[in-house]
Coordinates of C-alpha atoms and ligand atoms in Angstrom, one line a residue:
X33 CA 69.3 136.9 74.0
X34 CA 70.0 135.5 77.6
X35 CA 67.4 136.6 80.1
X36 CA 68.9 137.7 83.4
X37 CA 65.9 136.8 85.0
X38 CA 66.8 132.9 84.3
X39 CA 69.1 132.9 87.0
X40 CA 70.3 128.9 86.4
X41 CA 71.1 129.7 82.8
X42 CA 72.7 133.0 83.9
X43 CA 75.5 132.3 86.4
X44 CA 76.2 128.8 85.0
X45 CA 79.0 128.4 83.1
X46 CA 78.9 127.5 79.5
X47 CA 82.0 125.5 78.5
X48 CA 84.2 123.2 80.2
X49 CA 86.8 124.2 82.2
X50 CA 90.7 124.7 81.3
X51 CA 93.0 122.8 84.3
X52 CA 97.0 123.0 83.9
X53 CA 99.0 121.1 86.1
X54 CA 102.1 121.5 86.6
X55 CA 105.0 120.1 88.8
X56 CA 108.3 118.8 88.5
X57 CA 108.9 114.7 87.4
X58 CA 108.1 112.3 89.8
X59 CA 105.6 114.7 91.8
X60 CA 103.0 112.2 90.9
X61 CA 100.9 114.5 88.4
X62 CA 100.3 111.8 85.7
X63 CA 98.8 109.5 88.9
X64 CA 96.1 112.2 90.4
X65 CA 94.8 113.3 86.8
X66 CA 94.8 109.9 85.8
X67 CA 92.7 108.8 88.9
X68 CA 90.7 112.5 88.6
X69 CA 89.7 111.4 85.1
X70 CA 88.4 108.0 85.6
X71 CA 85.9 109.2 88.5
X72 CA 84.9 112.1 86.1
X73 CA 83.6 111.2 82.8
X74 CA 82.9 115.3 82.0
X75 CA 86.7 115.4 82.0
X76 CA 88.8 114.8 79.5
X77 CA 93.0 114.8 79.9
X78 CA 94.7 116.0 76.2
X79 CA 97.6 114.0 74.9
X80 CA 100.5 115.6 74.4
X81 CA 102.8 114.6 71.2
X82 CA 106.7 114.6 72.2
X83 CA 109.6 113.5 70.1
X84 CA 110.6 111.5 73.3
X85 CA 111.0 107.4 72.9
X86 CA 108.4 105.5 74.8
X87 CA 109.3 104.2 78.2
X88 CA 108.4 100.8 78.6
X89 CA 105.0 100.1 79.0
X90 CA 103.8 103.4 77.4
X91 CA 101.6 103.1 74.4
X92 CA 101.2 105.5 71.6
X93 CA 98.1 107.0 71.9
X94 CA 97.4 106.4 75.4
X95 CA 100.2 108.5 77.4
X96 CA 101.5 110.3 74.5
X97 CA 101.4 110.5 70.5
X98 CA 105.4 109.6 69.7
X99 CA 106.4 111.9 67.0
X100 CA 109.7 112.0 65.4
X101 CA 111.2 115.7 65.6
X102 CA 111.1 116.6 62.1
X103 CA 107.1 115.8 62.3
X104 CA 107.3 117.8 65.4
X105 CA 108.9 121.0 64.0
X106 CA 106.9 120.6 61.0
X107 CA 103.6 120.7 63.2
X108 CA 104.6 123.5 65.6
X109 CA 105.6 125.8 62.5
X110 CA 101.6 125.2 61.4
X111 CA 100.3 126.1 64.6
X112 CA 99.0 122.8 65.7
X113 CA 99.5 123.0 68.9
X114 CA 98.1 125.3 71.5
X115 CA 101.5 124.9 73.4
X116 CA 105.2 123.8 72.4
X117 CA 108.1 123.3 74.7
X118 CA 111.5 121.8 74.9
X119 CA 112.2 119.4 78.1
X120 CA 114.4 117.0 79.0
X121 CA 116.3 117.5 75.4
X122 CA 112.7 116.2 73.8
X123 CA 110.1 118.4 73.2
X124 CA 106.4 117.9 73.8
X125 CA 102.9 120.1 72.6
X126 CA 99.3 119.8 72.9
X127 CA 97.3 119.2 70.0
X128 CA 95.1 122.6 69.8
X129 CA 91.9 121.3 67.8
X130 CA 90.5 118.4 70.1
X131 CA 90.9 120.8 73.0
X132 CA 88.9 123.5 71.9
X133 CA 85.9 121.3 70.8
X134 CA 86.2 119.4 74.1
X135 CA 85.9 122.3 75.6
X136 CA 82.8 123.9 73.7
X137 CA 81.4 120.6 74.2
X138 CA 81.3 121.5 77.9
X139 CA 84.4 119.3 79.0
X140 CA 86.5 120.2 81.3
X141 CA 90.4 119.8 79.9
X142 CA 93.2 118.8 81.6
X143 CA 96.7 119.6 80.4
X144 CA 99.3 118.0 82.5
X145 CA 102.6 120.3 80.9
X146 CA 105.5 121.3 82.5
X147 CA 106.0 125.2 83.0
X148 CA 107.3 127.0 79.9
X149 CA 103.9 125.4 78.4
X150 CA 101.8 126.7 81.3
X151 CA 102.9 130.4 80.9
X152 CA 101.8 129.9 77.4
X153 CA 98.3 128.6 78.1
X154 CA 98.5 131.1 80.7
X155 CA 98.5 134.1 78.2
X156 CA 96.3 132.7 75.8
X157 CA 93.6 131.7 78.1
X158 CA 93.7 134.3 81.1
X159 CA 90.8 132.1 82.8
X160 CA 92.8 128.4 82.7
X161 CA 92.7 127.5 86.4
X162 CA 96.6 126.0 87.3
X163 CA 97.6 123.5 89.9
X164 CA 101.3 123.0 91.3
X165 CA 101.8 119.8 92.7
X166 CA 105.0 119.2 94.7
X167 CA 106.2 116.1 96.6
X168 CA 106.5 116.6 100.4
X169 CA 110.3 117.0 99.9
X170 CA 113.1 117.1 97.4
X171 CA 114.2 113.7 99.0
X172 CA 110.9 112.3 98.5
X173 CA 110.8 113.2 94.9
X174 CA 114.5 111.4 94.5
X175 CA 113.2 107.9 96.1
X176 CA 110.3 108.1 93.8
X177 CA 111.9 108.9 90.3
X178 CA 114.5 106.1 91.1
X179 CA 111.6 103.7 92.0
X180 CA 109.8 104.0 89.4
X181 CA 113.0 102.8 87.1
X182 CA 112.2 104.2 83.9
X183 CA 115.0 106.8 83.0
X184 CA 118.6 106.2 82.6
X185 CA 121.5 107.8 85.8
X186 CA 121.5 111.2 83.5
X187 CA 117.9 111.3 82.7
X188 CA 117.0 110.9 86.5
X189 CA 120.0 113.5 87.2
X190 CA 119.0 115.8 84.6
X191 CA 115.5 115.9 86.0
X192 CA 116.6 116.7 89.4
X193 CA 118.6 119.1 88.5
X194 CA 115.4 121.1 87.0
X195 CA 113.6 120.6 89.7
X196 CA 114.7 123.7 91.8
X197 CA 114.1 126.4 89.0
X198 CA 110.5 125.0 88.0
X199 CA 109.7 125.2 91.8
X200 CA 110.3 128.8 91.4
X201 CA 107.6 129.0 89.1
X202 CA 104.9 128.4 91.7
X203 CA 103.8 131.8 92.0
X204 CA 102.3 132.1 89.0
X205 CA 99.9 129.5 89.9
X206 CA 96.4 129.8 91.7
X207 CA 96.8 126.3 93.5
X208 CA 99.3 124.1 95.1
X209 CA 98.9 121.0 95.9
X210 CA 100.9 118.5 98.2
X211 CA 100.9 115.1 97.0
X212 CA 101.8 112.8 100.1
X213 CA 103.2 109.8 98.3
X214 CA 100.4 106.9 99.8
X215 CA 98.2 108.9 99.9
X216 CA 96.6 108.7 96.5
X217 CA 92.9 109.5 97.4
X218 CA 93.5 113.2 99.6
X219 CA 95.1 114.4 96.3
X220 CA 92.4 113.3 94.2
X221 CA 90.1 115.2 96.3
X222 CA 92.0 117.6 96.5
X223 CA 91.8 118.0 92.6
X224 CA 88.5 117.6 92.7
X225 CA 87.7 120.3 95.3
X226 CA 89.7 123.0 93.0
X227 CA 88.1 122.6 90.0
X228 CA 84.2 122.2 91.7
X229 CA 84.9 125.4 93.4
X230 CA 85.9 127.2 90.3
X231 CA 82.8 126.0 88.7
X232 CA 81.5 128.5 90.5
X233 CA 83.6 131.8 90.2
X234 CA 82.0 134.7 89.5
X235 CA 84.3 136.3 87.4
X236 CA 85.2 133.4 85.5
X237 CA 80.9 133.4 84.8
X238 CA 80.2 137.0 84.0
X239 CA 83.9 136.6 81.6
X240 CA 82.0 134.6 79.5
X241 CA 79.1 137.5 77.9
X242 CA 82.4 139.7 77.7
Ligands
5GP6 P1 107.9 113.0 80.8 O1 109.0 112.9 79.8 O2 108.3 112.7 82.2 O3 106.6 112.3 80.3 O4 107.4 114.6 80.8 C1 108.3 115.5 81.0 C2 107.6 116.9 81.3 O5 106.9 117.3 80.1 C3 106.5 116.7 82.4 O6 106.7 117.8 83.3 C4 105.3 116.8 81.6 O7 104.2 117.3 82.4 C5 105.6 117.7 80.5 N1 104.8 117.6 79.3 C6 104.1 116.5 78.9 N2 103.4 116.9 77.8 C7 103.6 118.2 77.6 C8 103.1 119.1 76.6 O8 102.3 118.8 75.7 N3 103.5 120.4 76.7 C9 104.4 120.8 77.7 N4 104.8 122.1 77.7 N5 104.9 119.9 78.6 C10 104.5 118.7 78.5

């Protein structure tokens, strides 16, 4: 039995937190998380599996698990991910078991998915606390996909094109975020700010003896 009295013990939360963030490619999600994660070692950020190829440099394991899409279908009709979606023509999920022990552990989650995904989580996990991060202009976002040189003239076109519609999705998230390209360390704290704060909700404490 919890004593009320205890008030540290109380109004503490138990498990880690659940973070979603979203945006659309070349926003410059992978590089905050990434960055978030290396300064927070109670934070862990789930690999995804997608039947995408690899883009050079990637390694299996590290930014994704490769899967071919029989493997894929296969896995997704057993329920082993928390969240399937198509994208791109590939399609990626989230491994469900490593989450939920990360998270009874006490670690906070990070799933960096793309929309479809995040209504998902959204409905299975009413508390999930969601971050849209958008470039400081459709322009921007342009330069950087085609910097980055990683994705063939349709790929980049065909993620441009998708941009618009998952920007309409915004509304269902608690946070935005702008991620000034240079700028690296504001979004980080940024980030950081969000999920310190709701550390600290109320409701998302007192949810937790319901
Ligand atoms: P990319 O191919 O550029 O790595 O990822 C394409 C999109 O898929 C990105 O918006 C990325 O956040 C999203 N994504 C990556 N892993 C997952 C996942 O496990 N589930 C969902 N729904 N989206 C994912």
């Amino acid at each position: 039995m919890l004593n009320k009295d205890n008030f540290s013990n109380y109004y503490s939360l138990k498990t880690g937190l659940l973070i979603v963030v979203s945006g659309p490619s070349g926003a410059g999600k992978s590089l905050i998380t990434q960055e978030y994660i290396k300064k927070h070692p109670e934070a862990v950020l789930s690999i995804s599996e997608t039947t995408r190829s690899p883009r050079k440099g990637e390694l299996n394991g590290r930014e994704y698990y490769f899967v071919n899409e029989k493997t894929f279908l296969k896995r997704e009709k057993e329920d082993y991910y928390l969240e399937s979606a198509g994208k791109y023509q590939n399609r990626y999920g989230t491994p469900k078991k490593k989450i939920i022990q990360d998270l009874k552990n006490g670690k906070d989650v990070i799933l960096e998915i793309e929309t479809q995904g995040a209504e998902q989580i959204r409905k299975k996990f009413p508390d999930v606390v969601s971050v849209f991060v958008l470039p400081t202009s459709f322009t921007d976002l342009e330069k950087q996909i085609r910097g980055r040189k990683t994705e063939t003239e349709e790929a980049i076109n065909l993620r441009l094109s998708e941009t618009r519609s998952e920007v309409d999705q915004i509304k269902y998230y608690d946070f935005v975020l702008i991620n000034r390209f240079g700028y690296l360390d504001e979004s980080v704290k940024a980030l950081t700010d969000i999920i310190k704060a709701e550390r600290y909700n109320v409701k998302r404490i007192l949810n937790q003896y319901k």
